[in-house]
Amino acid sequence: MAYFCQNILKIAASSIASQSNSARFAAYRLASTAAPSYQHIIVEKQGAKTNVGVITLNRPKALNALCDALMREVSTALDELELDKDVGAVVITGSEKAFAAGADIKEMVNNTFSKVYGGNFLNHWNRVSQCKKPVIAAVNGYALGGGCELAMMCDIILAGENAKFGQPEIAIGTIPGAGGTQRLIRSVGKSKAMEMCLTGSPITAQEAEKLGLVSRVLPPKELVAEAVKMGEKIASHSKLIVAMCKESVSQAYETTLQEGLLFEKRTFHTTFATVDRKEGMTAFAEKRPPNFTDS
Ligand code: CO8
């Protein structure tokens, strides 16, 4: 409640100016000190009725790598947007270059099996998939590793023509840990999911559309405005029925997923018991090819 109700809203002119459809949208950013302050994301309400929450991942220097703090901010923002009675849908987006280039490798590089297993490392990421309100991913540029997984946690993915989706974890000695091995196969089928997870090679937005991973491909500059437009359409319906409809579609999609996710999480944690995981991430941080020893 405190989030939007007690606060003065102000027009975020810079954000509006960057949208091709700017005249149609009003964008508001929180201006009060009582609002949560964010370091790695920008949270706005957009749309003619300001009823679409927009979370913009904003760590440009690291291509929006999903550090722990960023994902905690996303969780907080979703908590608040979920409580906001005006908001009928949420858009998660990044920059034109990167939706997100994965979990933050530099943050993970010195983790150990006992630490990640004992602390249930990054378990809070699943907040996105548990949001009661519809969440639309608007993906421009790289959606790799955890970035691709974050997009897949959303209900609908819209892609810019320049988007690239991939699960490159294998190249740094680990495996997807936030749903990549489980959700991808449900969208693109076993053969393509295996190819993506085992080679680490990304697919283009156009391939992703053909495979059913994304519902539409759009010019990069129109992407966010189109996602907000879709959010407005959803928000125009009964919020209660929308929640029920979302829950019902998710049921069909998620049956048996939970067991798969637990299995995946434990296996992901286990890669931190290997030498090759340490070597792969160290090599990335040191900008050199990895020297894997199969140990
Ligand atoms: N983590 C940390 N930093 C990153 C990451 C990342 N994932 N991606 C890019 N960066 C940083 C780079 O290190 C670089 O920083 P600096 O300027 O300080 O050297 C900066 O962002 C720009 O990157 P590049 O110079 O590499 O930019 P390029 O345009 O040359 O290349 C790429 C772009 C191809 C995206 C390249 O950056 C890349 O390959 N990134 C890594 C992609 C990757 O491997 N992602 C998977 C990470 S592992 C993961 O996501 C596991 C998820 C598990 C979730 C578990 C939940 C329980």
JSON list of C-alpha atoms and ligand atoms in Angstrom, two decimals, residues 59-66 97-98 100-108 120-125 142 144-149 153 166-172 174-179 264-265 268-269 281 284-285 287, ligand 1:
[
{"chain": "A", "resi": 59, "resn": "ARG", "atom": "CA", "xyz": [23.28, -2.54, -14.92]},
{"chain": "A", "resi": 60, "resn": "PRO", "atom": "CA", "xyz": [24.53, -1.46, -18.35]},
{"chain": "A", "resi": 61, "resn": "LYS", "atom": "CA", "xyz": [28.25, -1.92, -17.63]},
{"chain": "A", "resi": 62, "resn": "ALA", "atom": "CA", "xyz": [27.70, -5.62, -16.87]},
{"chain": "A", "resi": 63, "resn": "LEU", "atom": "CA", "xyz": [25.10, -6.15, -19.63]},
{"chain": "A", "resi": 64, "resn": "ASN", "atom": "CA", "xyz": [22.49, -6.46, -16.89]},
{"chain": "A", "resi": 65, "resn": "ALA", "atom": "CA", "xyz": [24.20, -9.48, -15.33]},
{"chain": "A", "resi": 66, "resn": "LEU", "atom": "CA", "xyz": [21.83, -10.67, -12.63]},
{"chain": "A", "resi": 97, "resn": "LYS", "atom": "CA", "xyz": [21.89, -4.38, -26.06]},
{"chain": "A", "resi": 98, "resn": "ALA", "atom": "CA", "xyz": [21.01, -6.80, -23.29]},
{"chain": "A", "resi": 100, "resn": "ALA", "atom": "CA", "xyz": [20.42, -9.85, -19.23]},
{"chain": "A", "resi": 101, "resn": "ALA", "atom": "CA", "xyz": [23.69, -11.68, -20.00]},
{"chain": "A", "resi": 102, "resn": "GLY", "atom": "CA", "xyz": [23.09, -14.21, -17.24]},
{"chain": "A", "resi": 103, "resn": "ALA", "atom": "CA", "xyz": [23.74, -14.64, -13.56]},
{"chain": "A", "resi": 104, "resn": "ASP", "atom": "CA", "xyz": [26.72, -12.58, -12.42]},
{"chain": "A", "resi": 105, "resn": "ILE", "atom": "CA", "xyz": [29.69, -14.89, -13.09]},
{"chain": "A", "resi": 106, "resn": "LYS", "atom": "CA", "xyz": [32.14, -12.71, -11.19]},
{"chain": "A", "resi": 107, "resn": "GLU", "atom": "CA", "xyz": [29.90, -12.88, -8.12]},
{"chain": "A", "resi": 108, "resn": "MET", "atom": "CA", "xyz": [29.73, -16.68, -8.37]},
{"chain": "A", "resi": 120, "resn": "ASN", "atom": "CA", "xyz": [20.10, -22.56, -1.32]},
{"chain": "A", "resi": 121, "resn": "PHE", "atom": "CA", "xyz": [21.92, -20.18, -3.64]},
{"chain": "A", "resi": 122, "resn": "LEU", "atom": "CA", "xyz": [19.69, -17.86, -5.72]},
{"chain": "A", "resi": 123, "resn": "ASN", "atom": "CA", "xyz": [16.54, -19.63, -4.59]},
{"chain": "A", "resi": 124, "resn": "HIS", "atom": "CA", "xyz": [14.77, -16.25, -4.38]},
{"chain": "A", "resi": 125, "resn": "TRP", "atom": "CA", "xyz": [14.90, -15.96, -8.19]},
{"chain": "A", "resi": 142, "resn": "TYR", "atom": "CA", "xyz": [21.24, -10.85, -25.05]},
{"chain": "A", "resi": 144, "resn": "LEU", "atom": "CA", "xyz": [21.67, -15.63, -21.92]},
{"chain": "A", "resi": 145, "resn": "GLY", "atom": "CA", "xyz": [21.86, -18.12, -19.07]},
{"chain": "A", "resi": 146, "resn": "GLY", "atom": "CA", "xyz": [19.93, -16.68, -16.15]},
{"chain": "A", "resi": 147, "resn": "GLY", "atom": "CA", "xyz": [18.70, -13.95, -18.54]},
{"chain": "A", "resi": 148, "resn": "CYS", "atom": "CA", "xyz": [17.00, -16.52, -20.76]},
{"chain": "A", "resi": 149, "resn": "GLU", "atom": "CA", "xyz": [15.69, -18.26, -17.62]},
{"chain": "A", "resi": 153, "resn": "MET", "atom": "CA", "xyz": [9.80, -17.26, -15.85]},
{"chain": "A", "resi": 166, "resn": "GLY", "atom": "CA", "xyz": [20.80, -19.04, -25.09]},
{"chain": "A", "resi": 167, "resn": "GLN", "atom": "CA", "xyz": [21.93, -21.26, -22.21]},
{"chain": "A", "resi": 168, "resn": "PRO", "atom": "CA", "xyz": [25.74, -20.96, -22.39]},
{"chain": "A", "resi": 169, "resn": "GLU", "atom": "CA", "xyz": [26.44, -22.25, -18.86]},
{"chain": "A", "resi": 170, "resn": "ILE", "atom": "CA", "xyz": [28.07, -25.42, -20.21]},
{"chain": "A", "resi": 171, "resn": "ALA", "atom": "CA", "xyz": [30.94, -23.29, -21.55]},
{"chain": "A", "resi": 172, "resn": "ILE", "atom": "CA", "xyz": [31.81, -22.10, -18.05]},
{"chain": "A", "resi": 174, "resn": "THR", "atom": "CA", "xyz": [28.09, -25.40, -14.94]},
{"chain": "A", "resi": 175, "resn": "ILE", "atom": "CA", "xyz": [24.49, -25.96, -16.00]},
{"chain": "A", "resi": 176, "resn": "PRO", "atom": "CA", "xyz": [21.34, -23.81, -16.04]},
{"chain": "A", "resi": 177, "resn": "GLY", "atom": "CA", "xyz": [20.10, -23.41, -12.47]},
{"chain": "A", "resi": 178, "resn": "ALA", "atom": "CA", "xyz": [16.93, -21.31, -12.68]},
{"chain": "A", "resi": 179, "resn": "GLY", "atom": "CA", "xyz": [14.70, -23.39, -14.92]},
{"chain": "A", "resi": 264, "resn": "GLU", "atom": "CA", "xyz": [18.06, -29.04, -11.50]},
{"chain": "A", "resi": 265, "resn": "LYS", "atom": "CA", "xyz": [18.88, -26.77, -8.54]},
{"chain": "A", "resi": 268, "resn": "PHE", "atom": "CA", "xyz": [23.51, -26.83, -10.43]},
{"chain": "A", "resi": 269, "resn": "HIS", "atom": "CA", "xyz": [24.70, -26.58, -6.81]},
{"chain": "A", "resi": 281, "resn": "MET", "atom": "CA", "xyz": [34.29, -18.99, -14.34]},
{"chain": "A", "resi": 284, "resn": "PHE", "atom": "CA", "xyz": [35.80, -15.91, -18.02]},
{"chain": "A", "resi": 285, "resn": "ALA", "atom": "CA", "xyz": [36.81, -13.38, -15.37]},
{"chain": "A", "resi": 287, "resn": "LYS", "atom": "CA", "xyz": [39.34, -13.20, -20.25]},
{"chain": "B", "resi": 1, "resn": "CO8", "atom": "N1", "xyz": [28.48, -11.99, -15.40]},
{"chain": "B", "resi": 1, "resn": "CO8", "atom": "C1", "xyz": [29.32, -11.01, -15.05]},
{"chain": "B", "resi": 1, "resn": "CO8", "atom": "N2", "xyz": [29.75, -10.09, -15.90]},
{"chain": "B", "resi": 1, "resn": "CO8", "atom": "C2", "xyz": [29.34, -10.17, -17.17]},
{"chain": "B", "resi": 1, "resn": "CO8", "atom": "C3", "xyz": [28.46, -11.17, -17.62]},
{"chain": "B", "resi": 1, "resn": "CO8", "atom": "C4", "xyz": [28.00, -12.11, -16.66]},
{"chain": "B", "resi": 1, "resn": "CO8", "atom": "N3", "xyz": [27.13, -13.07, -16.96]},
{"chain": "B", "resi": 1, "resn": "CO8", "atom": "N4", "xyz": [28.23, -10.99, -18.93]},
{"chain": "B", "resi": 1, "resn": "CO8", "atom": "C5", "xyz": [28.93, -9.91, -19.30]},
{"chain": "B", "resi": 1, "resn": "CO8", "atom": "N5", "xyz": [29.60, -9.40, -18.23]},
{"chain": "B", "resi": 1, "resn": "CO8", "atom": "C6", "xyz": [30.46, -8.24, -18.20]},
{"chain": "B", "resi": 1, "resn": "CO8", "atom": "C7", "xyz": [31.81, -8.53, -18.85]},
{"chain": "B", "resi": 1, "resn": "CO8", "atom": "O1", "xyz": [32.67, -9.21, -17.96]},
{"chain": "B", "resi": 1, "resn": "CO8", "atom": "C8", "xyz": [32.27, -7.14, -19.20]},
{"chain": "B", "resi": 1, "resn": "CO8", "atom": "O2", "xyz": [32.74, -6.52, -18.04]},
{"chain": "B", "resi": 1, "resn": "CO8", "atom": "P1", "xyz": [34.15, -5.68, -18.08]},
{"chain": "B", "resi": 1, "resn": "CO8", "atom": "O3", "xyz": [33.85, -4.53, -19.01]},
{"chain": "B", "resi": 1, "resn": "CO8", "atom": "O4", "xyz": [34.34, -5.28, -16.66]},
{"chain": "B", "resi": 1, "resn": "CO8", "atom": "O5", "xyz": [35.18, -6.59, -18.63]},
{"chain": "B", "resi": 1, "resn": "CO8", "atom": "C9", "xyz": [30.96, -6.43, -19.58]},
{"chain": "B", "resi": 1, "resn": "CO8", "atom": "O6", "xyz": [29.91, -7.19, -18.98]},
{"chain": "B", "resi": 1, "resn": "CO8", "atom": "C10", "xyz": [30.73, -6.40, -21.08]},
{"chain": "B", "resi": 1, "resn": "CO8", "atom": "O7", "xyz": [30.83, -7.72, -21.57]},
{"chain": "B", "resi": 1, "resn": "CO8", "atom": "P2", "xyz": [31.76, -8.14, -22.81]},
{"chain": "B", "resi": 1, "resn": "CO8", "atom": "O8", "xyz": [32.94, -7.24, -22.89]},
{"chain": "B", "resi": 1, "resn": "CO8", "atom": "O9", "xyz": [32.02, -9.60, -22.69]},
{"chain": "B", "resi": 1, "resn": "CO8", "atom": "O10", "xyz": [30.74, -7.79, -24.02]},
{"chain": "B", "resi": 1, "resn": "CO8", "atom": "P3", "xyz": [30.70, -8.45, -25.45]},
{"chain": "B", "resi": 1, "resn": "CO8", "atom": "O11", "xyz": [29.74, -7.63, -26.22]},
{"chain": "B", "resi": 1, "resn": "CO8", "atom": "O12", "xyz": [32.07, -8.66, -26.00]},
{"chain": "B", "resi": 1, "resn": "CO8", "atom": "O13", "xyz": [30.10, -9.93, -25.21]},
{"chain": "B", "resi": 1, "resn": "CO8", "atom": "C11", "xyz": [28.53, -11.52, -24.26]},
{"chain": "B", "resi": 1, "resn": "CO8", "atom": "C12", "xyz": [28.77, -10.06, -24.77]},
{"chain": "B", "resi": 1, "resn": "CO8", "atom": "C13", "xyz": [28.62, -12.48, -25.45]},
{"chain": "B", "resi": 1, "resn": "CO8", "atom": "C14", "xyz": [27.12, -11.54, -23.67]},
{"chain": "B", "resi": 1, "resn": "CO8", "atom": "C15", "xyz": [29.60, -11.89, -23.20]},
{"chain": "B", "resi": 1, "resn": "CO8", "atom": "O14", "xyz": [29.65, -10.86, -22.23]},
{"chain": "B", "resi": 1, "resn": "CO8", "atom": "C16", "xyz": [29.34, -13.18, -22.49]},
{"chain": "B", "resi": 1, "resn": "CO8", "atom": "O15", "xyz": [29.61, -14.24, -23.01]},
{"chain": "B", "resi": 1, "resn": "CO8", "atom": "N6", "xyz": [28.82, -13.10, -21.22]},
{"chain": "B", "resi": 1, "resn": "CO8", "atom": "C17", "xyz": [28.59, -14.28, -20.40]},
{"chain": "B", "resi": 1, "resn": "CO8", "atom": "C18", "xyz": [27.36, -15.02, -20.85]},
{"chain": "B", "resi": 1, "resn": "CO8", "atom": "C19", "xyz": [27.14, -16.22, -19.98]},
{"chain": "B", "resi": 1, "resn": "CO8", "atom": "O16", "xyz": [27.96, -17.13, -19.91]},
{"chain": "B", "resi": 1, "resn": "CO8", "atom": "N7", "xyz": [26.00, -16.23, -19.25]},
{"chain": "B", "resi": 1, "resn": "CO8", "atom": "C20", "xyz": [25.67, -17.32, -18.36]},
{"chain": "B", "resi": 1, "resn": "CO8", "atom": "C21", "xyz": [26.12, -17.00, -16.97]},
{"chain": "B", "resi": 1, "resn": "CO8", "atom": "S1", "xyz": [25.91, -18.37, -15.84]},
{"chain": "B", "resi": 1, "resn": "CO8", "atom": "C22", "xyz": [24.26, -18.33, -15.49]},
{"chain": "B", "resi": 1, "resn": "CO8", "atom": "O17", "xyz": [23.51, -17.49, -15.94]},
{"chain": "B", "resi": 1, "resn": "CO8", "atom": "C23", "xyz": [23.77, -19.42, -14.57]},
{"chain": "B", "resi": 1, "resn": "CO8", "atom": "C24", "xyz": [22.36, -19.14, -14.12]},
{"chain": "B", "resi": 1, "resn": "CO8", "atom": "C25", "xyz": [22.11, -19.97, -12.94]},
{"chain": "B", "resi": 1, "resn": "CO8", "atom": "C26", "xyz": [20.98, -19.41, -12.07]},
{"chain": "B", "resi": 1, "resn": "CO8", "atom": "C27", "xyz": [20.95, -20.18, -10.82]},
{"chain": "B", "resi": 1, "resn": "CO8", "atom": "C28", "xyz": [19.77, -19.87, -9.95]},
{"chain": "B", "resi": 1, "resn": "CO8", "atom": "C29", "xyz": [19.72, -20.81, -8.78]}
]
